[in-house]
GROMACS .gro file of N, CA and C in nm:
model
  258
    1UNK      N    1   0.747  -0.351  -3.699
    1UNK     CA    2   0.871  -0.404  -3.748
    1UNK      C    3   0.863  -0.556  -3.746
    2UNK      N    4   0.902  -0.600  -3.850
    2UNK     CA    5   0.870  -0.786  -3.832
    2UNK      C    6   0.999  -0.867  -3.821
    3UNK      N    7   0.969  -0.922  -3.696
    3UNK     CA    8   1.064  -1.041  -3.665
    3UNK      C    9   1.123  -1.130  -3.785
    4UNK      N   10   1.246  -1.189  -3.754
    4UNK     CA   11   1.255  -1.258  -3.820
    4UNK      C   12   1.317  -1.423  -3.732
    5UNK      N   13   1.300  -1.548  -3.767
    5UNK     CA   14   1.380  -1.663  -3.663
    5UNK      C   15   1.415  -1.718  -3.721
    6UNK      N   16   1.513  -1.750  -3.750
    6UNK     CA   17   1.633  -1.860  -3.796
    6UNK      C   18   1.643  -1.981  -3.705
    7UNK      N   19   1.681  -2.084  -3.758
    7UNK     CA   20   1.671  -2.218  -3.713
    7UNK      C   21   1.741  -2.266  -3.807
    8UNK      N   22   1.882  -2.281  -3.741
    8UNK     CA   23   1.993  -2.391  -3.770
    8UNK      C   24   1.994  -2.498  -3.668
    9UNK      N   25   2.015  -2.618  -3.769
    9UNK     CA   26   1.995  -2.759  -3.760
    9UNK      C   27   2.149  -2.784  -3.668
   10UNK      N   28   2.240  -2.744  -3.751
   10UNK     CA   29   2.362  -2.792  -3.646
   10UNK      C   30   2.463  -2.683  -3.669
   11UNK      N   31   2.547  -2.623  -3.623
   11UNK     CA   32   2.669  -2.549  -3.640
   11UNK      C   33   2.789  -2.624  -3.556
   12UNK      N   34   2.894  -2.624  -3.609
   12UNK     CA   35   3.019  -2.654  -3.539
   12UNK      C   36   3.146  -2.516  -3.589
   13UNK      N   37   3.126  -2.472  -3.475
   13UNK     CA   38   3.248  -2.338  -3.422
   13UNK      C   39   3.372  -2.365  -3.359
   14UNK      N   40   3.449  -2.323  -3.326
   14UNK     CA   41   3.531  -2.324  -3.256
   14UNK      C   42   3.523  -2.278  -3.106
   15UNK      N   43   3.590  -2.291  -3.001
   15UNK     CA   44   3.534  -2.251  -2.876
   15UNK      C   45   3.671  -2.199  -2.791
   16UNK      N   46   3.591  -2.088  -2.745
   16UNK     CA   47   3.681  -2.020  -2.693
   16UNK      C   48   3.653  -1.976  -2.514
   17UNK      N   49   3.694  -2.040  -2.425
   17UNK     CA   50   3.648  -2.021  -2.273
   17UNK      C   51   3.725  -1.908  -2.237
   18UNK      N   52   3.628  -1.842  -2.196
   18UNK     CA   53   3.668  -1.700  -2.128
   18UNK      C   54   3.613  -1.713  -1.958
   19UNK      N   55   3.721  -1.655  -1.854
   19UNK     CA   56   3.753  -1.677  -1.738
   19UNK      C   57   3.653  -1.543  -1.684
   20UNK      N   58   3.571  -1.537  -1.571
   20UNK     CA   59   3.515  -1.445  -1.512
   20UNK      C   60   3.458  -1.340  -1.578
   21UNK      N   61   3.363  -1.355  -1.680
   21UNK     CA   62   3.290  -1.297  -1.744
   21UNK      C   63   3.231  -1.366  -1.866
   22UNK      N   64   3.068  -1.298  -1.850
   22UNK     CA   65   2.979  -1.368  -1.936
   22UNK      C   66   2.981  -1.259  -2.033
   23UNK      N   67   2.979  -1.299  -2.232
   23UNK     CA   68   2.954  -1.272  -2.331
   23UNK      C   69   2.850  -1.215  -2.363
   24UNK      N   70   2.795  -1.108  -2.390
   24UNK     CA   71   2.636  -1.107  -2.417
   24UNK      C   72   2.587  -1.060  -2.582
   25UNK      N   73   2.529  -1.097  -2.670
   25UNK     CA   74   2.520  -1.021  -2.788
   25UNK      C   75   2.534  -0.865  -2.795
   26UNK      N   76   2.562  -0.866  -2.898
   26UNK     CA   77   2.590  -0.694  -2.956
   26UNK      C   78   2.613  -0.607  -2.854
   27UNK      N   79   2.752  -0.663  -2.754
   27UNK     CA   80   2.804  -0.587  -2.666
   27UNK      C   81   2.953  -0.619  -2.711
   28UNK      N   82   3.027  -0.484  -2.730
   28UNK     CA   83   3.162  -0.550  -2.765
   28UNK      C   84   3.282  -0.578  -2.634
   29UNK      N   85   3.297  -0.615  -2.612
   29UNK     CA   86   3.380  -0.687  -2.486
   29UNK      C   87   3.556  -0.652  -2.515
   30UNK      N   88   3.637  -0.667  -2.417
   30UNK     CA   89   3.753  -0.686  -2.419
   30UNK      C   90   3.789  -0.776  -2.331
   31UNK      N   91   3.884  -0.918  -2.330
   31UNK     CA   92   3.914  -0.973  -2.276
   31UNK      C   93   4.088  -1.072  -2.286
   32UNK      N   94   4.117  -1.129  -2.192
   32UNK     CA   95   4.262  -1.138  -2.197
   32UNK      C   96   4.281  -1.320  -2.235
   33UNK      N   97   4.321  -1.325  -2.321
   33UNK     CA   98   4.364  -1.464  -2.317
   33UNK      C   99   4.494  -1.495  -2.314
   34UNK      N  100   4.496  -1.652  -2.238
   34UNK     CA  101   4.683  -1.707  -2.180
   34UNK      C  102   4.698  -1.797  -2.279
   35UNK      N  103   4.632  -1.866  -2.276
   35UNK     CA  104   4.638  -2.001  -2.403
   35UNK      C  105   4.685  -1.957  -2.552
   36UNK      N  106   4.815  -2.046  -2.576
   36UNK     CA  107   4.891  -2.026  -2.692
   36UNK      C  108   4.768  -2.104  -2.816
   37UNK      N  109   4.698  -2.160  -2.785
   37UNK     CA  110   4.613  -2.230  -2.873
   37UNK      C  111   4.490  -2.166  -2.899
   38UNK      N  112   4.399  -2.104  -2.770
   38UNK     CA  113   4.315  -2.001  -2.786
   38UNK      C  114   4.346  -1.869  -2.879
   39UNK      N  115   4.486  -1.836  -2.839
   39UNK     CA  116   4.498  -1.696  -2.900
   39UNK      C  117   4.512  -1.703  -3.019
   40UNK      N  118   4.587  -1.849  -3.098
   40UNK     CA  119   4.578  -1.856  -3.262
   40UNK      C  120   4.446  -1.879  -3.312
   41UNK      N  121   4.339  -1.952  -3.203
   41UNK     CA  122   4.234  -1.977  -3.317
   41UNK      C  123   4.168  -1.827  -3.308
   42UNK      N  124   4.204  -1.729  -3.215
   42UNK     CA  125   4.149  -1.644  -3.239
   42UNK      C  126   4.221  -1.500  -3.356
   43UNK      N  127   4.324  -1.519  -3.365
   43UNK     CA  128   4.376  -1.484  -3.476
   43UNK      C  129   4.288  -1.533  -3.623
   44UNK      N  130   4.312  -1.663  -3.658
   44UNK     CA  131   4.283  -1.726  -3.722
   44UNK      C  132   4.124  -1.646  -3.783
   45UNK      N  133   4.071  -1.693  -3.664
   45UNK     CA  134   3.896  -1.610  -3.670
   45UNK      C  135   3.892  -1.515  -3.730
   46UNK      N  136   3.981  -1.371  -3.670
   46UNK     CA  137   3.988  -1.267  -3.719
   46UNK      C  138   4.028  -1.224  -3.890
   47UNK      N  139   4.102  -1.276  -3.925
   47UNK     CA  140   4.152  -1.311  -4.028
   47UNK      C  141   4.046  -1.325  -4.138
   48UNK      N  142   3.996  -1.429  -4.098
   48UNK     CA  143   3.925  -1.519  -4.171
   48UNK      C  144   3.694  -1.409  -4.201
   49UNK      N  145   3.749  -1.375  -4.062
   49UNK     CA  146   3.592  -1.291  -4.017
   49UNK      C  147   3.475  -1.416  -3.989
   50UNK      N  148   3.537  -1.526  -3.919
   50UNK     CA  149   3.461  -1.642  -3.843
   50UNK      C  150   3.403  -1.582  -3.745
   51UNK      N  151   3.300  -1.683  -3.728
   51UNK     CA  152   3.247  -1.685  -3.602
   51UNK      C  153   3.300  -1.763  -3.503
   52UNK      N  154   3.313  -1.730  -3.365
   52UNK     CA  155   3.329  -1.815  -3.249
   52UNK      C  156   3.254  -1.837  -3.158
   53UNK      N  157   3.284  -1.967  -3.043
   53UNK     CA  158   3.168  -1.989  -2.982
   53UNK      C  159   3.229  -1.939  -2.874
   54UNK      N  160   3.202  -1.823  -2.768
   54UNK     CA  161   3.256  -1.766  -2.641
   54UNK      C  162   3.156  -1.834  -2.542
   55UNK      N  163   3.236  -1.914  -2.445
   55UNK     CA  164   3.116  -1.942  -2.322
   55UNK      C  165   3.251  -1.946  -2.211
   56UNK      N  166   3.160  -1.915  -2.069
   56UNK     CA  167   3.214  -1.901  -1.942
   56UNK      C  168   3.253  -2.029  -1.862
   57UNK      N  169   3.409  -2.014  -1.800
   57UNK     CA  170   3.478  -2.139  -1.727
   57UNK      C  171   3.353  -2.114  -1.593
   58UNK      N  172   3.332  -2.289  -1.531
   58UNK     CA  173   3.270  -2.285  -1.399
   58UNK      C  174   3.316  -2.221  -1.328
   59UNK      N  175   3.490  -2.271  -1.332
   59UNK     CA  176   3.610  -2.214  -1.200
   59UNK      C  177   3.707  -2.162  -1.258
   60UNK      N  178   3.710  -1.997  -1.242
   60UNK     CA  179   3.782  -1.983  -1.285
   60UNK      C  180   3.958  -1.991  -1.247
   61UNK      N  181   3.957  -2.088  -1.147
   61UNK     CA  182   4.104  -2.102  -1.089
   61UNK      C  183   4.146  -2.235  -1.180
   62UNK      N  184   4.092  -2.264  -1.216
   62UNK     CA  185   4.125  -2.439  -1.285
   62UNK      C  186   4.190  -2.360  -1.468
   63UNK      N  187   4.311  -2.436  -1.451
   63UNK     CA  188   4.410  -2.404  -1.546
   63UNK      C  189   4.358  -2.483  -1.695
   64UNK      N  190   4.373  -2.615  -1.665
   64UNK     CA  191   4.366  -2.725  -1.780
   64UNK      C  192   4.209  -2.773  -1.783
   65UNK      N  193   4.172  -2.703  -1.835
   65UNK     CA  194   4.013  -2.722  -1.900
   65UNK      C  195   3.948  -2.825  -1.941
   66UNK      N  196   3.845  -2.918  -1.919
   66UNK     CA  197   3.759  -2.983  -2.029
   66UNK      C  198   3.636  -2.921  -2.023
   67UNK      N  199   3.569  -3.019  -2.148
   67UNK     CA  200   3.455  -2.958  -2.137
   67UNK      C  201   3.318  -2.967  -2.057
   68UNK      N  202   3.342  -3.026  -1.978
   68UNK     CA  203   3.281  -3.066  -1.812
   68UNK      C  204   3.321  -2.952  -1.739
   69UNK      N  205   3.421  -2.873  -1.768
   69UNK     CA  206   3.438  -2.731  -1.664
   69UNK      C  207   3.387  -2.607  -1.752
   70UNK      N  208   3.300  -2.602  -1.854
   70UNK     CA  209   3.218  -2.514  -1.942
   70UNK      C  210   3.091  -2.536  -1.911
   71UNK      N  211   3.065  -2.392  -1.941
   71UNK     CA  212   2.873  -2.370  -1.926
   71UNK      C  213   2.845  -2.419  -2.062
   72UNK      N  214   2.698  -2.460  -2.071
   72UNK     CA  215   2.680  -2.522  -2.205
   72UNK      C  216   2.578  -2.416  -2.282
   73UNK      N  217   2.575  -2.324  -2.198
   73UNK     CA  218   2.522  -2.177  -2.259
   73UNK      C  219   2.608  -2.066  -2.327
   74UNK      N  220   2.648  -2.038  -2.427
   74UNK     CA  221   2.750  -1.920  -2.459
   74UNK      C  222   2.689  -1.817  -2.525
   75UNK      N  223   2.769  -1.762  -2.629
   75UNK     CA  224   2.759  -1.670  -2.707
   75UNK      C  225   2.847  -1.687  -2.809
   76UNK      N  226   2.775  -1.691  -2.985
   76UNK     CA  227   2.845  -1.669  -3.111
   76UNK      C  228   2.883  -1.548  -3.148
   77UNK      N  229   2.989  -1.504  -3.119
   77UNK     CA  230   3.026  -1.428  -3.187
   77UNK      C  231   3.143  -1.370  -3.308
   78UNK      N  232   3.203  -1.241  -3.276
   78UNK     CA  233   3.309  -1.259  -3.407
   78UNK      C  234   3.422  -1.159  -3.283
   79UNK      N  235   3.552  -1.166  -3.349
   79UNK     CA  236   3.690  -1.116  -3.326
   79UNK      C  237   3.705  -0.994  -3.407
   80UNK      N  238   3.671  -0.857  -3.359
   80UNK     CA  239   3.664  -0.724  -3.442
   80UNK      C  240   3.854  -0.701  -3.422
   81UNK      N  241   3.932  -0.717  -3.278
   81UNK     CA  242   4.026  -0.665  -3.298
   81UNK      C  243   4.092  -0.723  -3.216
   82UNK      N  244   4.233  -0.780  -3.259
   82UNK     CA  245   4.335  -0.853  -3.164
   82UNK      C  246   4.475  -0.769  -3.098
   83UNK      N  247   4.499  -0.701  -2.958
   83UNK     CA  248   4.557  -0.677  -2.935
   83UNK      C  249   4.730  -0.770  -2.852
   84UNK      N  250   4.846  -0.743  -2.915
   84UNK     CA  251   4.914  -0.819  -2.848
   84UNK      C  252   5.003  -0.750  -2.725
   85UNK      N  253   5.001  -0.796  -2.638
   85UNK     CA  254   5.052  -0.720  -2.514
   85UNK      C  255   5.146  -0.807  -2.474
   86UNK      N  256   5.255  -0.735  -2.444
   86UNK     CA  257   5.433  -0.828  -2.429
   86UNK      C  258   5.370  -0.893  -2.274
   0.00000   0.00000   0.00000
């Protein structure tokens, strides 16, 4: 079966920090987001069938995020299904 490798020069995604759990390819995940800003771009994504960039908070007790409190390792992936829970 023959490999294939892609090599992109630059991508710019959107980013989405997820709290106490790492992303892994072609595993489909469920996870909870609080952020009124996270949850539209992830609407948005879905919608659209974007890709996002999912990577893991250092701590996950720290509320107000930069990007000094992100791993600089993630995972691209996509938004198959958005559930809203009251």
């Amino acid at each position: 079966m023959p490999k294939y490798t892609e090599k992109i020069e630059k991508l710019n995604l959107p980013v989405v920090p997820v709290r106490g759990l790492v992303v892994f390819p072609s595993i489909p995940i469920s996870f909870e987001i609080n952020s009124k800003a996270h949850a539209a771009l992830c609407e948005e994504a879905e919608k659209l069938g974007e890709q996002i960039f999912f990577v893991s908070q250092k701590d996950m007790a720290k509320e107000k995020i930069t990007a000094a409190d992100l791993y600089t390792v993630g995972t691209v992936g996509k938004i198959k299904q958005l559930v809203h829970i009251p």
